[in-house]
Coordinates of C-alpha atoms and ligand atoms in Angstrom, one line a residue:
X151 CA 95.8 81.1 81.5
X152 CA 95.2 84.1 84.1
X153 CA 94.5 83.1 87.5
X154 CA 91.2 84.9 87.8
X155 CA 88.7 82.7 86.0
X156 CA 89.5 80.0 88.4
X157 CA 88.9 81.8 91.2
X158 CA 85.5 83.1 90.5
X159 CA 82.7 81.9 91.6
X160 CA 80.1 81.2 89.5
X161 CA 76.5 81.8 91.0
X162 CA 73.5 80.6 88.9
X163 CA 73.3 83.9 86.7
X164 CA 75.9 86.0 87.6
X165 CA 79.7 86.1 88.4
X166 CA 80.8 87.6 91.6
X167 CA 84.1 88.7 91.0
X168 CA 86.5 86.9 93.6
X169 CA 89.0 89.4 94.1
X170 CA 87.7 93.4 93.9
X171 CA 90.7 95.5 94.3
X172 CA 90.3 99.4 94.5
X173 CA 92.4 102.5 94.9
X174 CA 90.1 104.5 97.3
X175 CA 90.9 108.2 95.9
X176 CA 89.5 111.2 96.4
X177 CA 89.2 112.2 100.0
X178 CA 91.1 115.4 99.3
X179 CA 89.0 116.5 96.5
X180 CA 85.9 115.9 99.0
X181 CA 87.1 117.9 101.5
X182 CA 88.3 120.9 99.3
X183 CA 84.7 120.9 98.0
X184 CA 83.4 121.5 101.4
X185 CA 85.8 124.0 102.5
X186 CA 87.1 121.4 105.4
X187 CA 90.6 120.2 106.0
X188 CA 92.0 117.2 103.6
X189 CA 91.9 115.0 106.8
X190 CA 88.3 115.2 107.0
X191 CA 88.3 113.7 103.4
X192 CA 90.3 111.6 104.7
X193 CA 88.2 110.9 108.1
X194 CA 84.8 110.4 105.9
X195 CA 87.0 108.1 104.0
X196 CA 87.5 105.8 106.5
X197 CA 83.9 105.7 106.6
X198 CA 83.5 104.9 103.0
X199 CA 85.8 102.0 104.0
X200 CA 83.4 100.8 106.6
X201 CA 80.2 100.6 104.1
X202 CA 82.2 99.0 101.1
X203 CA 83.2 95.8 103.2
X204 CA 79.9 95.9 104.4
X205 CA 78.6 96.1 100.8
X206 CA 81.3 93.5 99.7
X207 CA 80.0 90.8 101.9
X208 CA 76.3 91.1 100.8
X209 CA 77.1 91.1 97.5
X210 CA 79.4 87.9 98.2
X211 CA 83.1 89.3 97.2
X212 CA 85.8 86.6 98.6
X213 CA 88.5 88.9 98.7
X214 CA 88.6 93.1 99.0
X215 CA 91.6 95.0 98.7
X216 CA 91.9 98.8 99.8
X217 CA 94.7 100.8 99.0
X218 CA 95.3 102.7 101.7
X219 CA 98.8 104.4 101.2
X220 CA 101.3 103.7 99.2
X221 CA 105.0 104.3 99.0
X222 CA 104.7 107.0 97.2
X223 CA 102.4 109.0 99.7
X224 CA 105.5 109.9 102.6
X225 CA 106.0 112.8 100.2
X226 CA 103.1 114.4 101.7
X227 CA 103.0 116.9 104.5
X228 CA 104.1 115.1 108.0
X229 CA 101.2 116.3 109.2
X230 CA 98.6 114.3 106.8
X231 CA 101.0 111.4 106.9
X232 CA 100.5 111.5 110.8
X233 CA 96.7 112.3 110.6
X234 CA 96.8 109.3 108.3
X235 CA 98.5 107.0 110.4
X236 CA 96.1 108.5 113.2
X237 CA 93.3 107.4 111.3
X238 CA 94.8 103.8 110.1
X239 CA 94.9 103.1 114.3
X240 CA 91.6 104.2 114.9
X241 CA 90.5 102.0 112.3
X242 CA 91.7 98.8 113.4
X243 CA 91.3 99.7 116.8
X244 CA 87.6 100.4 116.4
X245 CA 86.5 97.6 114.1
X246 CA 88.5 93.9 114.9
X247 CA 85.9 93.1 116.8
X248 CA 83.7 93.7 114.4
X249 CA 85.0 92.0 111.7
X250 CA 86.0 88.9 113.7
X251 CA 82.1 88.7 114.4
X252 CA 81.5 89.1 111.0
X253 CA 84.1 86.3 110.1
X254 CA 86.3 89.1 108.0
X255 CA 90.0 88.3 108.2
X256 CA 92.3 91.2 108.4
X257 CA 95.1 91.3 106.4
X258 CA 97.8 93.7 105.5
X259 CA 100.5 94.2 102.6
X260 CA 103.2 96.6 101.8
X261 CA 106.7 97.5 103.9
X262 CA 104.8 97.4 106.8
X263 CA 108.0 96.8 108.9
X264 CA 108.9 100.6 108.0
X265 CA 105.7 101.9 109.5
X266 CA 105.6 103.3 113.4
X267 CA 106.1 100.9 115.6
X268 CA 103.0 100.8 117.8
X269 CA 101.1 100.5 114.5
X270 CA 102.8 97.9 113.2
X271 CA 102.4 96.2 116.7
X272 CA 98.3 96.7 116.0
X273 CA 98.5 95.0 112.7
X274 CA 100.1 92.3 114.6
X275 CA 97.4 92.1 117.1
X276 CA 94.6 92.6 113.9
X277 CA 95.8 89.9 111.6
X278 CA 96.2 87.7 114.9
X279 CA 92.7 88.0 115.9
X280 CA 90.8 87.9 113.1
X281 CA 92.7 84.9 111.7
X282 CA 90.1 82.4 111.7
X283 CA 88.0 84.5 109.2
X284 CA 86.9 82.5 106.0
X285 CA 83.6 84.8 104.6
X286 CA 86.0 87.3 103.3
X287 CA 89.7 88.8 103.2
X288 CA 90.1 92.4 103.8
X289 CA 93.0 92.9 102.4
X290 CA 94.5 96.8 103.4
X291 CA 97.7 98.0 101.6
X292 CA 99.5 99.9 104.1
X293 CA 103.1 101.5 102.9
X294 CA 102.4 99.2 99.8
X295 CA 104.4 99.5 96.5
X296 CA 103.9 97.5 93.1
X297 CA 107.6 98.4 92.3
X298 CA 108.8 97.6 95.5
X299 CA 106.8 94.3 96.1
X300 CA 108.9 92.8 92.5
X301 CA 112.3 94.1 94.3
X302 CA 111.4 92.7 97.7
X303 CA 110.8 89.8 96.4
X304 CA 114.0 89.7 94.2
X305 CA 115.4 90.0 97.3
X306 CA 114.1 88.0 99.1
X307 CA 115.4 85.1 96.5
X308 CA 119.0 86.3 96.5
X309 CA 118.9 86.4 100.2
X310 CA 117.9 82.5 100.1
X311 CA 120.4 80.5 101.4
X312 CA 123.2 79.2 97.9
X313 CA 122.9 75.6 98.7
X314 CA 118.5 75.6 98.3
X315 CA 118.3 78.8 96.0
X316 CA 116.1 77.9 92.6
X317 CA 118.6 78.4 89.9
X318 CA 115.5 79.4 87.6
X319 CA 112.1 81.0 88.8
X320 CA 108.9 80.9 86.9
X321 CA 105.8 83.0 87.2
X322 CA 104.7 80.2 89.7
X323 CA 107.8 80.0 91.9
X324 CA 108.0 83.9 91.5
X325 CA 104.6 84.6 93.1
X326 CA 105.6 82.5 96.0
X327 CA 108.0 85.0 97.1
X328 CA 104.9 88.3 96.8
X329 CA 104.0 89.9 100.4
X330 CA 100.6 87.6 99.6
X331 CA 101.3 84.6 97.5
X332 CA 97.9 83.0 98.2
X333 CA 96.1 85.7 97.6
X334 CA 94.6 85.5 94.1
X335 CA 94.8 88.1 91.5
X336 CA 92.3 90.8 91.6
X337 CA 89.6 90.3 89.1
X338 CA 88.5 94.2 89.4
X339 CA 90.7 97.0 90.0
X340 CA 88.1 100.2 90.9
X341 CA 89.2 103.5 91.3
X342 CA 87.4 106.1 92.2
X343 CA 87.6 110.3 91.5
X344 CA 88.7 110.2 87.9
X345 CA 91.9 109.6 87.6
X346 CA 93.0 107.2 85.2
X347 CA 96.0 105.5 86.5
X348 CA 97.4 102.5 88.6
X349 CA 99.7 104.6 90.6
X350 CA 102.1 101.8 91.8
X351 CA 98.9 99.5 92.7
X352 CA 99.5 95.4 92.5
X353 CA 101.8 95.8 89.5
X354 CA 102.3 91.7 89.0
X355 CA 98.4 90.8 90.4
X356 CA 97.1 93.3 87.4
X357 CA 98.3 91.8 84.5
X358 CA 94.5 90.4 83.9
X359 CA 92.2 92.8 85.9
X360 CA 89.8 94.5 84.4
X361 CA 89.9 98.5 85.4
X362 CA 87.0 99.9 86.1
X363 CA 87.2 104.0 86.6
X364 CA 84.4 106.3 88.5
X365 CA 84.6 109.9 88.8
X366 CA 82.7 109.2 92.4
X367 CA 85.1 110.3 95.5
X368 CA 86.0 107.9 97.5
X369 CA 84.1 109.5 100.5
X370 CA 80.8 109.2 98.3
X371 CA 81.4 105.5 97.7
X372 CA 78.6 103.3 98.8
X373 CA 77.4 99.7 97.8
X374 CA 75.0 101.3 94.9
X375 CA 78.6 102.1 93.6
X376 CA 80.0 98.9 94.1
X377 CA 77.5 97.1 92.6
X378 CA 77.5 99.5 89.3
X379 CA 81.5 98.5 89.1
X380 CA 80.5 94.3 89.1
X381 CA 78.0 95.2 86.9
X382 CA 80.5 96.2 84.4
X383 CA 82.6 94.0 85.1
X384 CA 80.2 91.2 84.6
X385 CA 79.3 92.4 81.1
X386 CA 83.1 92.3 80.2
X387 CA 84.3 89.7 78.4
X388 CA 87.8 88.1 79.5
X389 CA 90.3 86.5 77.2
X390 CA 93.6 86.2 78.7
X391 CA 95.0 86.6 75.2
X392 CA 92.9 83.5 74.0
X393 CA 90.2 84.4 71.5
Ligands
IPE43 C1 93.2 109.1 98.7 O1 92.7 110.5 98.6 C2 93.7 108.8 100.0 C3 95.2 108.5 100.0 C4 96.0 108.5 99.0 C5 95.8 108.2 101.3 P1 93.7 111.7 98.3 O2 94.2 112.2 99.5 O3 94.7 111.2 97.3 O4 92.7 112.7 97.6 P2 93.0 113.7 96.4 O5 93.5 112.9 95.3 O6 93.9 114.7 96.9 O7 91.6 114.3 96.1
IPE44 C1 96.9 106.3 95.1 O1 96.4 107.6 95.2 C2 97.3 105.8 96.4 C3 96.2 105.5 97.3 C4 94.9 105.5 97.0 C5 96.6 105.0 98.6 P1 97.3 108.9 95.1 O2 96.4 110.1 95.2 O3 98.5 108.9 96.0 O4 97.8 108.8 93.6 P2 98.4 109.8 92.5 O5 99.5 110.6 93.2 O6 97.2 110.7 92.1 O7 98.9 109.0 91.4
MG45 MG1 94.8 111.3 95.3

């Protein structure tokens, strides 16, 4: 049985998907279209990001997850990394005290420990402060791999101590060793500007999710979009391999 079902929450006609994951894509595109530099994308991203937790809390989402940058993405120029990274700072400096008023708790996943260190000091300081949020989780996937989650967590169990190691793991066990294990898995994966893959995005979380793909940029996402993608989602029909 997939975890999702359990974790929705039913409202008298609709469900609300619990967990709406989405791999914000795009921003480059945007920008190239306007003649502007990629981090402008990038920067009108950021405001996309501000109007889809907005839009996530009126429509009653109990967690959102932003994918943000992934592993893969250090093989971009140093100066968009850095821009990036410029932009990720801004970001949490700008709005924790807006989303601790709003009862939003910040949360991060990914090899965060590999980031600079003055930004991993501000996610510190972020996840801290905004601790006691219970209207939603703001989940943002920062240096995050799927790949890399499975072998950090495979290590992580090897690195356990002989003497209290499991000597077997089950799915159960196993997801008590992810960067999140209390986090449950996404019941929507959205991504936006037409491409058509995962790209290293919650590999173990997606085994149920239900993809939902826009050819919107991410710097054109709104609520109107967000609520098109539950939309769909709530006129899908999940099986987990049942009939
Ligand atoms: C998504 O937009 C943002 C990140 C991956 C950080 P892109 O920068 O990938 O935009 P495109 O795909 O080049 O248009
Ligand atoms: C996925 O977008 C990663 C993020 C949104 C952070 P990419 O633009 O990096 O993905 P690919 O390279 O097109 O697969
Ligand atoms: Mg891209």
């Amino acid at each position: 049985m997939g975890q999702g079902k359990a974790n929705e929450v039913e409202n008298e006609v609709e469900i609300i998907p619990a967990h709406v994951a989405i791999i914000m894509d795009g921003n480059g595109r945007w920008a190239r279209q306007r003649h502007l530099p990629r981090i402008m994308g990038h920067y009108a991203g950021v405001k996309a990001v501000e109007r889809t937790v907005i839009a996530a809390t009126n429509i009653g989402i109990r967690y959102l997850s932003l994918f943000a940058f992934s592993t893969e993405n250090w093989k971009r120029p140093k100066g968009e990394v850095l821009g990036l990274f410029g932009l990720f700072r801004y970001y949490i400096k700008c709005k924790v005290k807006k989303l601790k008023e709003e009862n939003i708790r910040l949360r991060f996943s990914g090899r965060t420990n590999l980031l600079p260190e003055d930004l991993q000091d501000l996610i510190l300081w972020a996840q801290d402060e905004t601790e006691k949020g219970n209207r939603m989780d703001l989940v943002v996937c920062l240096n995050y791999g799927g790949r890399q989650e499975i072998i950090d967590a495979v290590n992580r169990i090897l690195d356990t101590d002989p003497e209290t190691r499991p000597k077997q793991i089950d799915e159960e066990s196993f997801r008590s060793y992810l960067y999140l294990p209390d986090l449950p898995d996404p019941d929507l994966i959205i991504r936006t500007s037409g491409e058509k893959r995962i790209s290293n995005f919650w590999l173990w979380q997606s085994s149920y999710s239900e993809l939902y793909f826009t050819d919107v940029l991410w710097p054109d996402f709104d609520e109107v979009r967000l609520r098109e993608a539950v939309e769909e989602y709530q006129r899908r029909e999940r099986r987990y391999g049942g009939i």
